[in-house]
Amino acid sequence: MRVVLAQTAPRLGNIKKNLELHLQAIEKARKEKADLIVFPELSLTGYKLRDLVETVTVDPDRSKEIRELKRLSKDIALVFGFVEEREAEKGLFYNSAAFCAKGKILHVHRKVFLPTFGLFEELRFFAPGRNFRTFETPWGKMGLMICRDFLHYNASYLLYAGGAETMIVISAAPGRGLSGNKGFASSRMWELMGEAMGRFSQAFVLYCNRVGLEDGVAFAGGSFIFNPMGQRLAQAAYFQPELLVRELDMNEVRKARKNWPFKRDDKPEVTLEALQRIVRGYVD
Amino acid sequence: MSINSPFAVKILTTFIKEELSKSGFKKGILGLSGGLDSSVCAFLTAKALGPKNVIVLIMPYGRSFGGEVEDAQDVARHLKIKATVIDIAPMVDAYFKRHPTGNRVQLGNKMARERMSILYDHSAREKALILGTSNKTELLIGYGTIHGDMACAINPMGDLYKIQVRELAAYLGVPEKIRRKLPTAGLWAGQTDEVEIGLTYAEIDQVLYYLVDERESKDEVITRGFRKAHVEKILSLIKNSEFKRQMPPIAKISSRTVGHDFLYPYNWDK
């Protein structure tokens, strides 16, 4: 499978302009003969929306922008981020990611862990998702996460337990902390997780982070791909736009899982029962 | 507290370039005093926009402290940027002739606001966006004049402590003469920041770093070996200058109020 991570800088609060950015990147990805192109979190809207959230919502079943993206997915699969509001759930806004292929939406993931502390205020404006599900694609089972979801390792575990061979993370992670080292201090945190989740879930990890600035906050970029052995296959530059192109050998999942049988030996039922005991034991 | 200077410069120059283009400006303007902070800001702006798109105003009060104007002009010449010298003495003197004061802080504040007023006028004349030069240390301890030197459209250096500005200055090639100067707000002849505040920047920056960046408590910082009186002084400077870092509070009457629950990004549709 040939993938492109589109490390772009969306325009804040302007779906029309962002759709154009998507079309341009898709065109380039097509020329690269890519099977899949991944965009960052909230790629159709920009990140720091605040009260603009309600003005940029789309209903995946009705929106003309998503119809256009679905149409384009006939010969290249797409992952993009948007603000979701469904007809059946009016007034509830989700920070969502869609996977489209063969002209259809194969899966929509709603961000579960909405960071609300320090410079983040997502719970103030978004409703949280409630699930991590895998879905079938022409390249095996995959799962989606959005930014902070990936820093909760139970999210990756659920996708792993659900059979994911590829985990796709779309992100709008600001860069925080400069030291004498390369890039932002916070980028190391994501890379560490990418390596660990790739290696111990024995799955591909595709992490697409955005770049650009919003209200003085710099998004770090540094998108990466880890293989099922936890090897870094590719990494984009920090803080500058890039289309990262890489060929993935999907046989590596089998190779990793037969050489180190973590998946064979996993016991989700033990996890489930232990978690139930823990949750039932909560005392307020 | 050491920073990766090349990467910091890349972030700050990108910030300057992007903010200007988002606001529809090609040119940037700033006040250049001949001191470290405004010189670093001039270097960053020239790097971001190209020398042709940078205008600096050198605004001495008469000729009272000497040397600064020449140093500022040297920076402008070095960067090949346009510099205009405007003496603020006639305006400031005209005012104090009618409303005399013996309070030198009041005099200094008036001068800072006179410079601000001239900068905003030239911003409109030149269609140039104003760059602020306040650093993180000054912002946190409130060592600046509200609506004076703190007034600007964008502030590229507001998250850099004084000692980090110095580190960046060396990387950018700011002349050594300027880097070696004792920091001064130029409020009166012979004034230096460190004497006026009563603490060194080296100490203030360390204490601020632990209190602010590392979110440590007062006691934790004192345990690190800083003097209790100094830590307490810095904490009180932070607390008593919060008003300088925020928009003025608005009395809430309606169901949706500017600043309370009317919340839009600064870079709206940008």
PDB file of C-alpha atoms in Angstrom, chain A residues 44-155:
ATOM      1  CA  LEU A  44     -11.753  20.848   6.659  1.00  0.00           C
ATOM      2  CA  THR A  45     -12.116  23.577   9.285  1.00  0.00           C
ATOM      3  CA  GLY A  46      -8.921  24.426  11.164  1.00  0.00           C
ATOM      4  CA  TYR A  47      -8.462  23.764  14.857  1.00  0.00           C
ATOM      5  CA  LYS A  48      -9.012  26.711  17.192  1.00  0.00           C
ATOM      6  CA  LEU A  49     -12.589  27.321  16.146  1.00  0.00           C
ATOM      7  CA  ARG A  50     -14.209  28.204  19.486  1.00  0.00           C
ATOM      8  CA  ASP A  51     -17.614  29.797  18.672  1.00  0.00           C
ATOM      9  CA  LEU A  52     -17.035  29.173  14.962  1.00  0.00           C
ATOM     10  CA  VAL A  53     -17.696  25.449  15.558  1.00  0.00           C
ATOM     11  CA  GLU A  54     -21.412  25.711  14.825  1.00  0.00           C
ATOM     12  CA  THR A  55     -20.786  27.552  11.542  1.00  0.00           C
ATOM     13  CA  VAL A  56     -18.571  24.854  10.005  1.00  0.00           C
ATOM     14  CA  THR A  57     -20.474  21.654  10.811  1.00  0.00           C
ATOM     15  CA  VAL A  58     -21.192  19.092   8.135  1.00  0.00           C
ATOM     16  CA  ASP A  59     -23.552  16.135   8.018  1.00  0.00           C
ATOM     17  CA  PRO A  60     -21.659  13.295   6.291  1.00  0.00           C
ATOM     18  CA  ASP A  61     -24.908  12.155   4.646  1.00  0.00           C
ATOM     19  CA  ARG A  62     -25.828  15.544   3.204  1.00  0.00           C
ATOM     20  CA  SER A  63     -22.803  17.816   2.895  1.00  0.00           C
ATOM     21  CA  LYS A  64     -21.704  18.730  -0.631  1.00  0.00           C
ATOM     22  CA  GLU A  65     -18.058  18.942   0.466  1.00  0.00           C
ATOM     23  CA  ILE A  66     -18.145  15.357   1.718  1.00  0.00           C
ATOM     24  CA  ARG A  67     -20.003  14.263  -1.406  1.00  0.00           C
ATOM     25  CA  GLU A  68     -17.095  15.721  -3.391  1.00  0.00           C
ATOM     26  CA  LEU A  69     -14.504  13.950  -1.229  1.00  0.00           C
ATOM     27  CA  LYS A  70     -16.420  10.668  -1.467  1.00  0.00           C
ATOM     28  CA  ARG A  71     -16.453  11.011  -5.237  1.00  0.00           C
ATOM     29  CA  LEU A  72     -12.685  11.522  -5.254  1.00  0.00           C
ATOM     30  CA  SER A  73     -12.208   8.451  -3.059  1.00  0.00           C
ATOM     31  CA  LYS A  74     -13.233   6.197  -5.961  1.00  0.00           C
ATOM     32  CA  ASP A  75      -9.587   5.716  -6.863  1.00  0.00           C
ATOM     33  CA  ILE A  76      -7.730   6.913  -3.771  1.00  0.00           C
ATOM     34  CA  ALA A  77      -8.741   6.325  -0.169  1.00  0.00           C
ATOM     35  CA  LEU A  78      -8.968   9.427   2.058  1.00  0.00           C
ATOM     36  CA  VAL A  79      -8.863  10.215   5.748  1.00  0.00           C
ATOM     37  CA  PHE A  80      -9.832  13.735   6.764  1.00  0.00           C
ATOM     38  CA  GLY A  81     -11.070  15.649   9.797  1.00  0.00           C
ATOM     39  CA  PHE A  82     -14.268  17.683  10.105  1.00  0.00           C
ATOM     40  CA  VAL A  83     -16.888  18.954  12.540  1.00  0.00           C
ATOM     41  CA  GLU A  84     -19.757  16.475  12.458  1.00  0.00           C
ATOM     42  CA  GLU A  85     -23.390  17.334  13.147  1.00  0.00           C
ATOM     43  CA  ARG A  86     -26.012  14.790  12.118  1.00  0.00           C
ATOM     44  CA  GLU A  87     -29.637  15.440  11.327  1.00  0.00           C
ATOM     45  CA  ALA A  88     -30.575  12.967  14.081  1.00  0.00           C
ATOM     46  CA  GLU A  89     -28.404  14.738  16.676  1.00  0.00           C
ATOM     47  CA  LYS A  90     -28.950  18.422  16.038  1.00  0.00           C
ATOM     48  CA  GLY A  91     -26.846  20.772  18.128  1.00  0.00           C
ATOM     49  CA  LEU A  92     -24.254  18.115  19.011  1.00  0.00           C
ATOM     50  CA  PHE A  93     -20.884  18.848  17.437  1.00  0.00           C
ATOM     51  CA  TYR A  94     -18.230  16.152  17.171  1.00  0.00           C
ATOM     52  CA  ASN A  95     -14.558  16.438  16.314  1.00  0.00           C
ATOM     53  CA  SER A  96     -14.602  13.610  13.741  1.00  0.00           C
ATOM     54  CA  ALA A  97     -12.480  11.734  11.238  1.00  0.00           C
ATOM     55  CA  ALA A  98     -13.799   9.921   8.163  1.00  0.00           C
ATOM     56  CA  PHE A  99     -12.255   7.123   6.131  1.00  0.00           C
ATOM     57  CA  CYS A 100     -13.524   7.096   2.531  1.00  0.00           C
ATOM     58  CA  ALA A 101     -12.721   4.544  -0.163  1.00  0.00           C
ATOM     59  CA  LYS A 102     -14.387   3.303  -3.328  1.00  0.00           C
ATOM     60  CA  GLY A 103     -16.699   6.305  -3.271  1.00  0.00           C
ATOM     61  CA  LYS A 104     -18.107   5.531   0.172  1.00  0.00           C
ATOM     62  CA  ILE A 105     -17.531   6.435   3.800  1.00  0.00           C
ATOM     63  CA  LEU A 106     -16.263   3.240   5.385  1.00  0.00           C
ATOM     64  CA  HIS A 107     -15.987   4.651   8.905  1.00  0.00           C
ATOM     65  CA  VAL A 108     -16.450   7.790  10.975  1.00  0.00           C
ATOM     66  CA  HIS A 109     -14.619   8.110  14.285  1.00  0.00           C
ATOM     67  CA  ARG A 110     -15.633  10.728  16.818  1.00  0.00           C
ATOM     68  CA  LYS A 111     -12.817  11.961  19.070  1.00  0.00           C
ATOM     69  CA  VAL A 112     -13.317  10.401  22.499  1.00  0.00           C
ATOM     70  CA  PHE A 113     -10.672  12.158  24.567  1.00  0.00           C
ATOM     71  CA  LEU A 114     -11.202  15.903  24.210  1.00  0.00           C
ATOM     72  CA  PRO A 115      -8.336  17.757  25.879  1.00  0.00           C
ATOM     73  CA  THR A 116      -9.587  20.533  28.144  1.00  0.00           C
ATOM     74  CA  PHE A 117      -6.771  21.986  30.192  1.00  0.00           C
ATOM     75  CA  GLY A 118      -4.093  24.626  29.753  1.00  0.00           C
ATOM     76  CA  LEU A 119      -4.362  25.872  26.196  1.00  0.00           C
ATOM     77  CA  PHE A 120      -6.954  23.248  25.180  1.00  0.00           C
ATOM     78  CA  GLU A 121     -10.700  23.797  25.510  1.00  0.00           C
ATOM     79  CA  GLU A 122     -12.308  21.123  23.356  1.00  0.00           C
ATOM     80  CA  LEU A 123     -14.955  19.960  25.841  1.00  0.00           C
ATOM     81  CA  ARG A 124     -16.233  23.504  25.911  1.00  0.00           C
ATOM     82  CA  PHE A 125     -17.208  23.247  22.239  1.00  0.00           C
ATOM     83  CA  PHE A 126     -17.427  19.547  21.283  1.00  0.00           C
ATOM     84  CA  ALA A 127     -19.399  16.486  22.339  1.00  0.00           C
ATOM     85  CA  PRO A 128     -17.239  13.424  23.056  1.00  0.00           C
ATOM     86  CA  GLY A 129     -17.359  10.229  20.981  1.00  0.00           C
ATOM     87  CA  ARG A 130     -17.917   6.940  22.750  1.00  0.00           C
ATOM     88  CA  ASN A 131     -16.225   4.204  20.808  1.00  0.00           C
ATOM     89  CA  PHE A 132     -13.113   2.838  19.134  1.00  0.00           C
ATOM     90  CA  ARG A 133     -14.042   0.451  16.327  1.00  0.00           C
ATOM     91  CA  THR A 134     -12.044  -1.155  13.580  1.00  0.00           C
ATOM     92  CA  PHE A 135     -13.340  -1.421  10.032  1.00  0.00           C
ATOM     93  CA  GLU A 136     -12.549  -3.425   6.919  1.00  0.00           C
ATOM     94  CA  THR A 137     -10.646  -1.754   4.100  1.00  0.00           C
ATOM     95  CA  PRO A 138      -9.137  -3.078   0.861  1.00  0.00           C
ATOM     96  CA  TRP A 139      -5.797  -3.147   2.779  1.00  0.00           C
ATOM     97  CA  GLY A 140      -6.921  -5.008   5.885  1.00  0.00           C
ATOM     98  CA  LYS A 141      -8.558  -3.860   9.107  1.00  0.00           C
ATOM     99  CA  MET A 142      -7.848  -0.342  10.249  1.00  0.00           C
ATOM    100  CA  GLY A 143      -8.735   1.962  13.130  1.00  0.00           C
ATOM    101  CA  LEU A 144      -8.835   5.738  13.517  1.00  0.00           C
ATOM    102  CA  MET A 145      -7.813   7.972  16.393  1.00  0.00           C
ATOM    103  CA  ILE A 146      -7.778  11.734  16.686  1.00  0.00           C
ATOM    104  CA  CYS A 147      -4.843  13.472  18.347  1.00  0.00           C
ATOM    105  CA  ARG A 148      -5.258  13.130  22.126  1.00  0.00           C
ATOM    106  CA  ASP A 149      -6.990   9.738  21.656  1.00  0.00           C
ATOM    107  CA  PHE A 150      -3.560   8.369  20.781  1.00  0.00           C
ATOM    108  CA  LEU A 151      -2.014   9.463  24.082  1.00  0.00           C
ATOM    109  CA  HIS A 152      -4.462   7.195  25.953  1.00  0.00           C
ATOM    110  CA  TYR A 153      -2.958   3.778  25.275  1.00  0.00           C
ATOM    111  CA  ASN A 154      -6.256   2.047  25.950  1.00  0.00           C
ATOM    112  CA  ALA A 155      -7.464   3.558  22.647  1.00  0.00           C
TER     113      ALA A 155
END
